[in-house]
Coordinates of C-alpha atoms in Angstrom, one line a residue:
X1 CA 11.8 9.7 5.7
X2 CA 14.2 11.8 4.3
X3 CA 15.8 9.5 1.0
X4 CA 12.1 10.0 -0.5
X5 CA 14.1 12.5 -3.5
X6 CA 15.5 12.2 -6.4
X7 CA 19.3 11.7 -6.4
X8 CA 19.9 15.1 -7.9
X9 CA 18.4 16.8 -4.8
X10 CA 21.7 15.2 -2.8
X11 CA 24.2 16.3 -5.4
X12 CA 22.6 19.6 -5.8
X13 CA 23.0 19.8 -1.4
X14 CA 26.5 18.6 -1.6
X15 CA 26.8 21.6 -4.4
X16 CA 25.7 23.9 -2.0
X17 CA 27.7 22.4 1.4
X18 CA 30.9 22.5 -0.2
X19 CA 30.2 26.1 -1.9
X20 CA 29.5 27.2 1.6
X21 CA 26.1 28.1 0.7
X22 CA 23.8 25.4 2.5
X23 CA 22.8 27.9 5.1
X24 CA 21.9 30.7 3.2
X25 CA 18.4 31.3 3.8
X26 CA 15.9 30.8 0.8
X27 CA 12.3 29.8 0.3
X28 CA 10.5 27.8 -2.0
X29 CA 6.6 27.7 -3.3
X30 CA 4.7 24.7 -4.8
X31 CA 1.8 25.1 -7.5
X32 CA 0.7 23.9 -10.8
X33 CA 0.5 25.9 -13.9
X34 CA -3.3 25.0 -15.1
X35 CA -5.9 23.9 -14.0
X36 CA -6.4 20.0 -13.9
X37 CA -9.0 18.2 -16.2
X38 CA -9.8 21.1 -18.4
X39 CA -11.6 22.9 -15.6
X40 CA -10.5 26.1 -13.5
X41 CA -9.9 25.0 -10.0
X42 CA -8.3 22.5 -8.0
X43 CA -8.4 21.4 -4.7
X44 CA -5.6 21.4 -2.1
X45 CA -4.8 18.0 -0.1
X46 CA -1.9 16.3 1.0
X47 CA -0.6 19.0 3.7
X48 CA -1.2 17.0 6.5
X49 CA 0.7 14.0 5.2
X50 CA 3.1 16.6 4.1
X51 CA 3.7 18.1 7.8
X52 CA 4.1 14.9 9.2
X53 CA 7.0 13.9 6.9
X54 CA 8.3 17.2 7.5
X55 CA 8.5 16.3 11.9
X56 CA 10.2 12.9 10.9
X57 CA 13.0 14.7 8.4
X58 CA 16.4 13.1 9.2
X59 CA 18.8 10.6 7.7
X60 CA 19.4 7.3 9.4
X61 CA 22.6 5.9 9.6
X62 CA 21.3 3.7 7.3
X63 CA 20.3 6.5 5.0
X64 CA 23.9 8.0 5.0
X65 CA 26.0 4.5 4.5
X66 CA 23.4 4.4 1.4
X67 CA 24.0 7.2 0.3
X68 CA 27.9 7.2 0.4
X69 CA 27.2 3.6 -1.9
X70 CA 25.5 6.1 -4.7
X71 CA 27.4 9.4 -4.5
X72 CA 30.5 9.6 -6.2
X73 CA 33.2 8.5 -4.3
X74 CA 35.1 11.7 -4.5
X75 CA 32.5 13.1 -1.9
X76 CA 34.4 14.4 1.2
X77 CA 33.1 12.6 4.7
X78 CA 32.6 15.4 6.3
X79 CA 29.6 16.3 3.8
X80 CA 27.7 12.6 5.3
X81 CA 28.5 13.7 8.8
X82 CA 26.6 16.6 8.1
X83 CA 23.9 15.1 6.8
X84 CA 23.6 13.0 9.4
X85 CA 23.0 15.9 11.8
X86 CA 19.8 17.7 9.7
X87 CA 16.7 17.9 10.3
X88 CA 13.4 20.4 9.7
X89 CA 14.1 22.1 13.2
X90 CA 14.8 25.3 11.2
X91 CA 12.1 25.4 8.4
X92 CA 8.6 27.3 8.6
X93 CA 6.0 25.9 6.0
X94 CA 2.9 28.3 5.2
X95 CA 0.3 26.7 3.3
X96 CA -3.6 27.4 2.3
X97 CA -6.0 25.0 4.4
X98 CA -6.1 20.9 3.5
X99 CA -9.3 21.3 1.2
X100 CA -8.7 25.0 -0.3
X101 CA -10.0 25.7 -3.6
X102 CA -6.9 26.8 -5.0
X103 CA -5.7 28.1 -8.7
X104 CA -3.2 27.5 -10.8
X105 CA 0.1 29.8 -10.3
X106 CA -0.9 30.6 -6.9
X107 CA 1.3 28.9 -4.3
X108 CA -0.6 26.5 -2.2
X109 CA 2.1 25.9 -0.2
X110 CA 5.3 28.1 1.0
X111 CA 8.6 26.8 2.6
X112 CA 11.6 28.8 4.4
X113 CA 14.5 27.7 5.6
X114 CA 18.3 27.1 4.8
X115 CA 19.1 26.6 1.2
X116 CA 20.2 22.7 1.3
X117 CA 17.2 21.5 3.8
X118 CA 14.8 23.5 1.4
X119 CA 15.9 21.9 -1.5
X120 CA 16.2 18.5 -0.5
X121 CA 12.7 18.8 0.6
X122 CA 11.4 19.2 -3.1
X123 CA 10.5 15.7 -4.6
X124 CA 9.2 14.4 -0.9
X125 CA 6.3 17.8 -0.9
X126 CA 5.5 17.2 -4.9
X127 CA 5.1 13.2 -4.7
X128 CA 2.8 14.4 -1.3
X129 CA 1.2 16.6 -2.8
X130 CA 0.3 16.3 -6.2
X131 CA -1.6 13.1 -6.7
X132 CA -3.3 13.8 -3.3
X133 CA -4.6 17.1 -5.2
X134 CA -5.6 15.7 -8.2
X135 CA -7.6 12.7 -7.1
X136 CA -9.2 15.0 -4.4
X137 CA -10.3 17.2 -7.3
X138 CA -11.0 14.5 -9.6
X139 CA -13.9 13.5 -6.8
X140 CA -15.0 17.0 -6.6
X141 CA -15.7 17.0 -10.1
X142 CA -17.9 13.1 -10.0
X143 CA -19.4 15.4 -6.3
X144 CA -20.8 18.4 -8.8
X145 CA -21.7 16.6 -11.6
X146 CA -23.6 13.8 -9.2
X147 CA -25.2 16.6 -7.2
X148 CA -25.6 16.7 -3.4
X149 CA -28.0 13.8 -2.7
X150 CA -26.2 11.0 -4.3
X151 CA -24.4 8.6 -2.6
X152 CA -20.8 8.4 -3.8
X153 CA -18.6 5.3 -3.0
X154 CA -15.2 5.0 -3.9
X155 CA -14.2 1.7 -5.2
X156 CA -11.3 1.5 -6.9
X157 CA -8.9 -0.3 -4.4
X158 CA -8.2 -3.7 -6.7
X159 CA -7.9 -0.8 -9.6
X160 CA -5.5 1.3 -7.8
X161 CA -1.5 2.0 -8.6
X162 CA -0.3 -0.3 -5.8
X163 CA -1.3 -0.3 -1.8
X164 CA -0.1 2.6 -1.3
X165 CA -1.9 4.6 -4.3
X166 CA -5.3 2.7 -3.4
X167 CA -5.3 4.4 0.1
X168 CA -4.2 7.8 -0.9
X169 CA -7.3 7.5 -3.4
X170 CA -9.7 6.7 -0.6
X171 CA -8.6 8.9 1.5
X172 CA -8.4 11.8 -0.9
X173 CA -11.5 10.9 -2.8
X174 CA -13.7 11.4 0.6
X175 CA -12.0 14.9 0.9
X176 CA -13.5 15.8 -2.4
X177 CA -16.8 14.7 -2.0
X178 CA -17.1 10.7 -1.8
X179 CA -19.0 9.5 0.9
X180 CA -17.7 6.1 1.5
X181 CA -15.0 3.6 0.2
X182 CA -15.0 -0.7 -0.2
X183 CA -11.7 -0.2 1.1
X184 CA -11.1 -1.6 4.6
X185 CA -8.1 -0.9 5.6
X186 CA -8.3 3.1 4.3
X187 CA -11.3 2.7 6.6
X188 CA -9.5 1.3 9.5
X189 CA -6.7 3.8 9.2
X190 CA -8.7 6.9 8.5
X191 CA -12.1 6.6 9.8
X192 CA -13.6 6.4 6.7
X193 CA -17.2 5.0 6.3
X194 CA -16.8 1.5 4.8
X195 CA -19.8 -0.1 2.6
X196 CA -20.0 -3.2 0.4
X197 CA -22.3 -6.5 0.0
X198 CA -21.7 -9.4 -2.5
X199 CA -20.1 -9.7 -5.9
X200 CA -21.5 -11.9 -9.0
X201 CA -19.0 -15.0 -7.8
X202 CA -21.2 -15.5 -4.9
X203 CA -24.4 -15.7 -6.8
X204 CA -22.9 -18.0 -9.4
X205 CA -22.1 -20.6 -6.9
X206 CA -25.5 -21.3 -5.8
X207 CA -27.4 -23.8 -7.9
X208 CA -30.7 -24.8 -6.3
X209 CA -32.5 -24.0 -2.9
X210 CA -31.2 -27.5 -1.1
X211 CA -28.3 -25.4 -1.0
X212 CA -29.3 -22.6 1.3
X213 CA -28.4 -23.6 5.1
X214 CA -29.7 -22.7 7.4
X215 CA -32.9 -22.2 5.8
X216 CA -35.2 -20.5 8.9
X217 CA -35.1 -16.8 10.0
X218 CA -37.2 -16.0 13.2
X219 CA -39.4 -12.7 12.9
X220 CA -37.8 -9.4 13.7
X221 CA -40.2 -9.3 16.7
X222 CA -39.5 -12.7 17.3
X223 CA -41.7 -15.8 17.3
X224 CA -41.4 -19.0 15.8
X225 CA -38.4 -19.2 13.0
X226 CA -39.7 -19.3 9.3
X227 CA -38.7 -21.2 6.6
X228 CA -37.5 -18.6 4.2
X229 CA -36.4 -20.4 0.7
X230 CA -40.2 -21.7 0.8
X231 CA -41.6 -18.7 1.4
X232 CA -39.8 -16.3 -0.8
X233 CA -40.5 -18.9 -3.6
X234 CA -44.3 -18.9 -2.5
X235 CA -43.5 -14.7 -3.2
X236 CA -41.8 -15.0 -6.4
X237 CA -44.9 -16.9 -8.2
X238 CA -47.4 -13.4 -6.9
X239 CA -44.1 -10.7 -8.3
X240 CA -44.1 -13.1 -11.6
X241 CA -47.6 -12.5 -12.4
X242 CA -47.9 -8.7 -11.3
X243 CA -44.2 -8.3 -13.2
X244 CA -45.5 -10.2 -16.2
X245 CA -42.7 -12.5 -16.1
X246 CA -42.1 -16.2 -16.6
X247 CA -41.5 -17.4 -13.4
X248 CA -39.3 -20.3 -14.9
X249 CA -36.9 -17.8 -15.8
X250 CA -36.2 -16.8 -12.6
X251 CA -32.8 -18.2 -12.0
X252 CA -33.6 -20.5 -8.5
X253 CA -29.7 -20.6 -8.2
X254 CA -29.8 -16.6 -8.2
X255 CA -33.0 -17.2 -6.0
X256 CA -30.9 -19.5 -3.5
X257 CA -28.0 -16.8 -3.6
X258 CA -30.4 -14.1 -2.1
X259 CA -32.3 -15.9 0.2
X260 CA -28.7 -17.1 1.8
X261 CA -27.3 -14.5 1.8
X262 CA -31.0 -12.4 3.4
X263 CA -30.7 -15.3 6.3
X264 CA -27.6 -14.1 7.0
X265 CA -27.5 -10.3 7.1
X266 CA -31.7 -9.7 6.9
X267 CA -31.2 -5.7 8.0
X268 CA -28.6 -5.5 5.3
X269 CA -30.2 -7.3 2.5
X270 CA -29.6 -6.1 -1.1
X271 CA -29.7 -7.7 -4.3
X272 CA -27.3 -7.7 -7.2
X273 CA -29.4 -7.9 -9.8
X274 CA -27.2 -8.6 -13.3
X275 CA -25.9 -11.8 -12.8
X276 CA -28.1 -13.5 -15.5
X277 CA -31.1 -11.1 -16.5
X278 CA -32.1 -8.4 -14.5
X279 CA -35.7 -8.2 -15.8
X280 CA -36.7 -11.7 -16.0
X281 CA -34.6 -13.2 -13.1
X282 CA -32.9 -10.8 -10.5
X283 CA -35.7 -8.1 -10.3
X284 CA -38.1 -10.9 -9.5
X285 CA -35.7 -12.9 -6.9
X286 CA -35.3 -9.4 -5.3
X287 CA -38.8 -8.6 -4.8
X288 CA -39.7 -11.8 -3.9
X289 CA -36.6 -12.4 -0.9
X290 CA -37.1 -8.8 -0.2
X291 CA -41.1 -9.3 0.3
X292 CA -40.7 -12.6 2.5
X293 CA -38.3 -10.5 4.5
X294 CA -41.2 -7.7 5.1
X295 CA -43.7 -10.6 6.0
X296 CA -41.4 -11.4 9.0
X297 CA -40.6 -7.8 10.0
X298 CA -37.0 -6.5 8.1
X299 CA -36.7 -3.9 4.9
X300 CA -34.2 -4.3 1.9
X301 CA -31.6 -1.9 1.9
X302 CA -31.2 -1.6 -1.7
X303 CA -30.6 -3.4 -5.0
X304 CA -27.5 -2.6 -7.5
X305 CA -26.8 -2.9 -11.0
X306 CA -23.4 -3.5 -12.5
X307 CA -23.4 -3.9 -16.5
X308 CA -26.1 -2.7 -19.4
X309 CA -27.9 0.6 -19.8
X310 CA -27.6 1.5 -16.1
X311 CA -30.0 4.6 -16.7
X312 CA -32.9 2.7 -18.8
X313 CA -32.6 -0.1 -16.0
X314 CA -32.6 2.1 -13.0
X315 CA -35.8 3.4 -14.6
X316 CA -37.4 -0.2 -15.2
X317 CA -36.3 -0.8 -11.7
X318 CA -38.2 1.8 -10.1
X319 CA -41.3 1.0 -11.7
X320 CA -41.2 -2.4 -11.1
X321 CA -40.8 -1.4 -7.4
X322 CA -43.4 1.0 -6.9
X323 CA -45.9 -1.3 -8.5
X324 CA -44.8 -4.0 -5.9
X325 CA -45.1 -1.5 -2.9
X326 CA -48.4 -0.5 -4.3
X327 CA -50.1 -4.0 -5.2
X328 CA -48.7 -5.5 -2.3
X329 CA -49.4 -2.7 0.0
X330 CA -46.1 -1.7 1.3
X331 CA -45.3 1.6 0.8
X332 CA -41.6 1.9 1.2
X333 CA -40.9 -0.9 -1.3
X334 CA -40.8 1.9 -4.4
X335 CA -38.2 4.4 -2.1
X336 CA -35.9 1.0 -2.0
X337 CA -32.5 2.4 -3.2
X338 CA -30.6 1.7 -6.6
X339 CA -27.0 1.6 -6.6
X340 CA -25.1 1.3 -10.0
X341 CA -21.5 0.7 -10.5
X342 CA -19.7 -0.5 -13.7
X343 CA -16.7 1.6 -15.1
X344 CA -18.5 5.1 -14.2
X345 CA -17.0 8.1 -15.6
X346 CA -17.9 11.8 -15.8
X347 CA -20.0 11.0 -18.9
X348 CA -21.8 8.4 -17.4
X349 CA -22.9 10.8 -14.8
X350 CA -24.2 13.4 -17.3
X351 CA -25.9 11.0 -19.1
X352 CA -27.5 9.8 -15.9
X353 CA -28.8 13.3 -15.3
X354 CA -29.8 13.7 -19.0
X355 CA -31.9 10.6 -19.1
X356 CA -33.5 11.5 -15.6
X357 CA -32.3 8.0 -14.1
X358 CA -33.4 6.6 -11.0
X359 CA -29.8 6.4 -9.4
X360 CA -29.8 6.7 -5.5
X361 CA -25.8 5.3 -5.1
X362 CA -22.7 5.5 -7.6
X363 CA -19.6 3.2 -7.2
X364 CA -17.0 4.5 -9.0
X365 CA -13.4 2.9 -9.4
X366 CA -11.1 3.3 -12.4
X367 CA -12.3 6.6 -13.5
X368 CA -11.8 7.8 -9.8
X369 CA -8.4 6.5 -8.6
X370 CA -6.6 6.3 -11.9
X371 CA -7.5 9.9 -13.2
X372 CA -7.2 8.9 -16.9
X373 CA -8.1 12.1 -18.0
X374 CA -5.2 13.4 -16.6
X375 CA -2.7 11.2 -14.5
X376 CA -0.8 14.0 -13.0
X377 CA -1.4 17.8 -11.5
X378 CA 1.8 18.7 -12.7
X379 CA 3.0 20.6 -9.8
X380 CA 6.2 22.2 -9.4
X381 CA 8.6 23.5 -6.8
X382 CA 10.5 26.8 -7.5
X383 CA 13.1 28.2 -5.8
X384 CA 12.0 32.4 -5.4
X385 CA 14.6 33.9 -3.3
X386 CA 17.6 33.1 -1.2
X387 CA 19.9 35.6 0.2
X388 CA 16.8 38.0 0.9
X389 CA 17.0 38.5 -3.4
X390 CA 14.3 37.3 -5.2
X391 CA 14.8 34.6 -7.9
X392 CA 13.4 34.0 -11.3
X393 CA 13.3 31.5 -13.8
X394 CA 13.8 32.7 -17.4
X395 CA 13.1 30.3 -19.9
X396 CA 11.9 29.7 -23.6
X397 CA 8.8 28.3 -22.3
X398 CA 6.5 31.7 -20.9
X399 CA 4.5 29.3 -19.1
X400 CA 7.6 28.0 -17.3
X401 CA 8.7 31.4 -15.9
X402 CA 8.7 31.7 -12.0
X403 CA 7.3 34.9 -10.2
X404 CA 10.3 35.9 -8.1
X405 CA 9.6 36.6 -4.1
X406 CA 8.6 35.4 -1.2
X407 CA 4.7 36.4 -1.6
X408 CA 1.6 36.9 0.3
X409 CA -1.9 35.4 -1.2
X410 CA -5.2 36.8 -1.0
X411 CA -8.7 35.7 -2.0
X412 CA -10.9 38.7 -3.0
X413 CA -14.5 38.3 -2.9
X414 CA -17.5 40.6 -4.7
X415 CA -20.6 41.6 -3.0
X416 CA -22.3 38.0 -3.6
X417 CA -19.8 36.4 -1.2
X418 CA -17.9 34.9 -4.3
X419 CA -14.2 35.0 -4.9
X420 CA -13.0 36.6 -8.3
X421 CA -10.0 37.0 -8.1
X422 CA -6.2 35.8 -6.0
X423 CA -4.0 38.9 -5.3
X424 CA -0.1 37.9 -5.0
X425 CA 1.6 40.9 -3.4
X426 CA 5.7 41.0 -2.0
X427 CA 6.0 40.1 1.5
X428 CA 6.5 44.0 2.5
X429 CA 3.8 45.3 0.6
X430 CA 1.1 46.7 2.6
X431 CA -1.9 44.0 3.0
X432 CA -4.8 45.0 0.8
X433 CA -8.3 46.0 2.8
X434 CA -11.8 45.3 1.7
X435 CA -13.5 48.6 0.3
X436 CA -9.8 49.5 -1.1
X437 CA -9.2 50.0 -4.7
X438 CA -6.3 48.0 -5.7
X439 CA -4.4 48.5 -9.3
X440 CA -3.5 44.7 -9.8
X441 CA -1.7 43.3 -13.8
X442 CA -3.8 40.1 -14.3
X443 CA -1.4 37.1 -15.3
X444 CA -1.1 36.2 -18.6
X445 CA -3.0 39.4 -19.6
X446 CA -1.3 42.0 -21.4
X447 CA -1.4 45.7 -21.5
X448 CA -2.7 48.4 -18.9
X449 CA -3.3 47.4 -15.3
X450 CA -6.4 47.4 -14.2
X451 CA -8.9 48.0 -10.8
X452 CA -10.6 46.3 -8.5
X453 CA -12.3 46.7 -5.2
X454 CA -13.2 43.6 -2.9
X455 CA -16.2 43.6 -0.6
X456 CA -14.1 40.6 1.7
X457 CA -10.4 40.2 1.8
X458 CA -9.2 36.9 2.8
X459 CA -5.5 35.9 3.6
X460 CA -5.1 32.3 2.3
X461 CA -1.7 31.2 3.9
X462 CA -1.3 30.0 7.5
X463 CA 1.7 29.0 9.4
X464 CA 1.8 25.4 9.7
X465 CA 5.2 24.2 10.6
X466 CA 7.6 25.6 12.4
X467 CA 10.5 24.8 14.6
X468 CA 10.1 21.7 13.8
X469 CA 6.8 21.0 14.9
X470 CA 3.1 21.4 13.4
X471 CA 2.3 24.9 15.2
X472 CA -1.6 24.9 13.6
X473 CA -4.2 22.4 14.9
X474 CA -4.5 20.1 11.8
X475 CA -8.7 19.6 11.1
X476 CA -9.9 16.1 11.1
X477 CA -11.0 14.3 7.8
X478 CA -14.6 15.3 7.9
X479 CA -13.8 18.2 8.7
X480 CA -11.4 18.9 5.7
X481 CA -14.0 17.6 3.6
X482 CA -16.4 19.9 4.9
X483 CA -14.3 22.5 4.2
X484 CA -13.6 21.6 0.4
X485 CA -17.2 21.5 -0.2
X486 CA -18.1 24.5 1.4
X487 CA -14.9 26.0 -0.8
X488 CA -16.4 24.8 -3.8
X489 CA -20.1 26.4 -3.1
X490 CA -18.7 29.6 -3.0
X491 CA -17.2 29.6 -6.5
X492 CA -19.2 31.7 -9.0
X493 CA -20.5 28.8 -10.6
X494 CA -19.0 30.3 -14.0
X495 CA -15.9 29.2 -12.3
X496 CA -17.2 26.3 -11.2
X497 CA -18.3 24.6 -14.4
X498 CA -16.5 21.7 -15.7
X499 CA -16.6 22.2 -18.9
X500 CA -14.9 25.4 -20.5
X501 CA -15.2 27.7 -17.3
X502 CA -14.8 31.3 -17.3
X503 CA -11.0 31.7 -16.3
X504 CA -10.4 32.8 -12.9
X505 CA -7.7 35.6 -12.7
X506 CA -4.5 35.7 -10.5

């Protein structure tokens, strides 16, 4: 695991091991300097994939004969020997919690250790960290803006940047909020809840009824088998008339597609319903397949739309079920659920929620796994003190200035039980208590410090790693997910809000 680094982390070691310097000991923080996709907050994922590279840190022999191939040849032996001997035996990671709400400047994750192993560790944490972040607070973002009752699914594996990408988005995405993915393998490797039913290619190659086989499904309480291609047609003449709909229209090859595909899974059935025109053909092959279904015992689990005015349809929809449950006295028919898919983005979501759509389930792909609105967290890893002196970066850029020292982080919370403000104090500064007024200098603000007094203090960092070894039990998936969303419901929602949030001071 350990070549996952830019070259310039091995001549910068080699720097240090021949200066004499690759034991000193130092430490490290990672953050991000804003907050991603114009909002305030972002949430903090990747640690555990992070900790496990962190046990596996060594170079092969393989790894050093490679890397003797790229350094310059001038670069003593003794330097690969040495190499060959490291390991993470002697760093100690502290970090905020998998699923943290966490704010720009404020380190989300902290590691000590000697100078060399510290640095090479740099490029492995960031490419671990970041993108896991981002996507997981990408999610959060579709999670607010969808609300609590919606179904999410992430579906964005054939959309992804590569394999590897793909899972990191399924698994990240269900941290943030998501409550499913179409991706198998991210289910078999995570525990993830898997969901999916057909695609347009397998309506489109039915033509007629002749081709359904078999054509009989026996009752759900069992009985003689039923012919269902002849009774779902005898269905689709009564849903015509009450739909006011040419039954001619009705694609029969879209007709044979359903009733196929109800023999075969008739507790799972739903129905795609764009594939030629949703009012006038895949509304009424719905009802009718999902009707005959009813007659022998079995419910529809749902119907989906992929393309057109996903709100205006969802609407239609709904209506068009109710009046079927009600004419045809079944009462559950109108609660059926609508899922939409079809490049969803934030805006789509708002518009749902302006236009008061009847939505139920949301896929969401490219807008999920790519983050287009902004491809990258930007996290960085500074270098704050070796030696026991602090370090700081001073540069042209203010943004780009490091806060030196090895810190301490804490979450302050008001009376209402929300945080307002993260408090970085020095290592050997007394820890702030809850009742105390503290003087704190706000970052980025100018002028006088000012006063605060917390009703909850809350130390963010835990020890995760050390010796070598994960020394904190590591939550499992739901359980980091229920952790990010319960972070998130305890933001002010001022901080909270997507769109031009208050700021939230460090």
């Amino acid at each position: 695991m350990a070549p996952l680094a830019d070259l310039y982390q091995l001549t910068m070691a080699y720097g240090h091991w021949r200066a004499g310097r690759h034991r000193a000991p130092a430490a490290a923080e990672l953050f991000f300097r804003r907050g991603p996709f114009g909002g305030a907050f972002a949430l903090g994922a990747g640690l555990a994939e992070a900790l496990r590279c962190l046990r596996a840190f060594r170079f092969s022999a393989a790894d050093v004969a490679y890397l003797r191939s790229v350094l310059p040849s001038t670069t003593e032996d003794a330097f690969f020997d040495y190499l060959a001997t490291l390991d993470a035996s002697e760093v100690t990671v502290c970090a905020v919690p998998e699923g943290s709400v966490v704010f720009a400047r404020v380190p989300f994750l902290q590691v000590k250790g000697p100078l060399l192993v510290v640095q090479l560790l740099e490029t492995t944490l960031l490419c671990l960290v970041s993108y896991a972040s981002l996507v997981a607070t990408n999610a959060a973002r579709f999670r607010l803006l969808a609300g609590p009752d919606v179904k999410l699914m992430e579906m964005g594996l054939r959309r992804a940047q590569g394999p590897d990408g793909a899972l990191s988005a399924s698994k990240y995405s269900y941290i943030g909020g998501f409550d499913c993915t179409s991706n198998i393998l991210a289910g078999k490797l995570y525990g993830i809840p898997v969901h999916g039913t057909i695609a347009h290619s397998f309506i489109m190659s039915f033509t007629s009824l002749e081709e359904v086989q078999p054509r009989e499904l026996p009752p759900l309480a069992g009985g003689e088998p039923v012919d269902l291609p002849a009774l779902a047609t005898s269905w689709l003449g009564r849903v015509c008339e009450l739909l006011q709909t040419p039954p001619e229209k009705a694609n029969r090859g879209e007709l044979a597609a359903f009733v196929s595909y109800a023999i075969t899974f008739p507790r799972d059935f739903q129905g795609l319903l764009d594939t030629y025109c949703v009012r006038r053909s895949g509304l009424p092959n719905f009802c009718a397949v999902a009707l005959a279904l009813h007659q022998l015992g079995y419910r529809a689990i749902g119907v989906r739309l992929d393309s057109g005015d996903l709100a205006q349809q969802s609407k239609e929809i709904r209506r068009a079920l109710r009046a079927c449950g009600a004419h045809f006295q079944v009462p559950w028919f109108g609660t059926i659920p609508i899922a939409v898919s079809n490049d969803i983005s934030e805006q789509s979501l708002e518009e749902f929620s302006r236009e008061g759509a009847e939505v139920d389930t949301i896929g969401v792909g490219t807008n999920l796994v790519t983050c287009p609105l902004q491809p990258s967290l930007g996290c960085v890893y500074k270098l704050v003190e070796v030696n026991g002196s602090p370090c700081l970066k001073l540069t042209e850029e203010e943004e780009k200035m490091t806060i030196p020292g090895t810190k301490m982080i804490y979450r302050l919370y008001d009376a209402a039980g929300h945080p307002f403000m993260d408090l970085m104090a020095l290592e050997e500064e007394p820890s702030p208590n809850a009742g105390q007024e503290l003087e704190v200098r706000v970052l980025g603000q100018l002028g006088e410090a000012s006063k605060v007094v917390p009703t909850t203090v809350e130390p963010l960092h835990r020890m995760y790693f050390r010796d070598g070894q994960v020394c904190e039990p590591l939550p499992s998936l739901p359980e980091v997910r229920s952790h990010a969303q319960a972070s998130l419901s305890l933001l002010h929602p001022a901080h909270r809000r997507l769109h031009e949030p208050q700021p939230y001071p460090v």
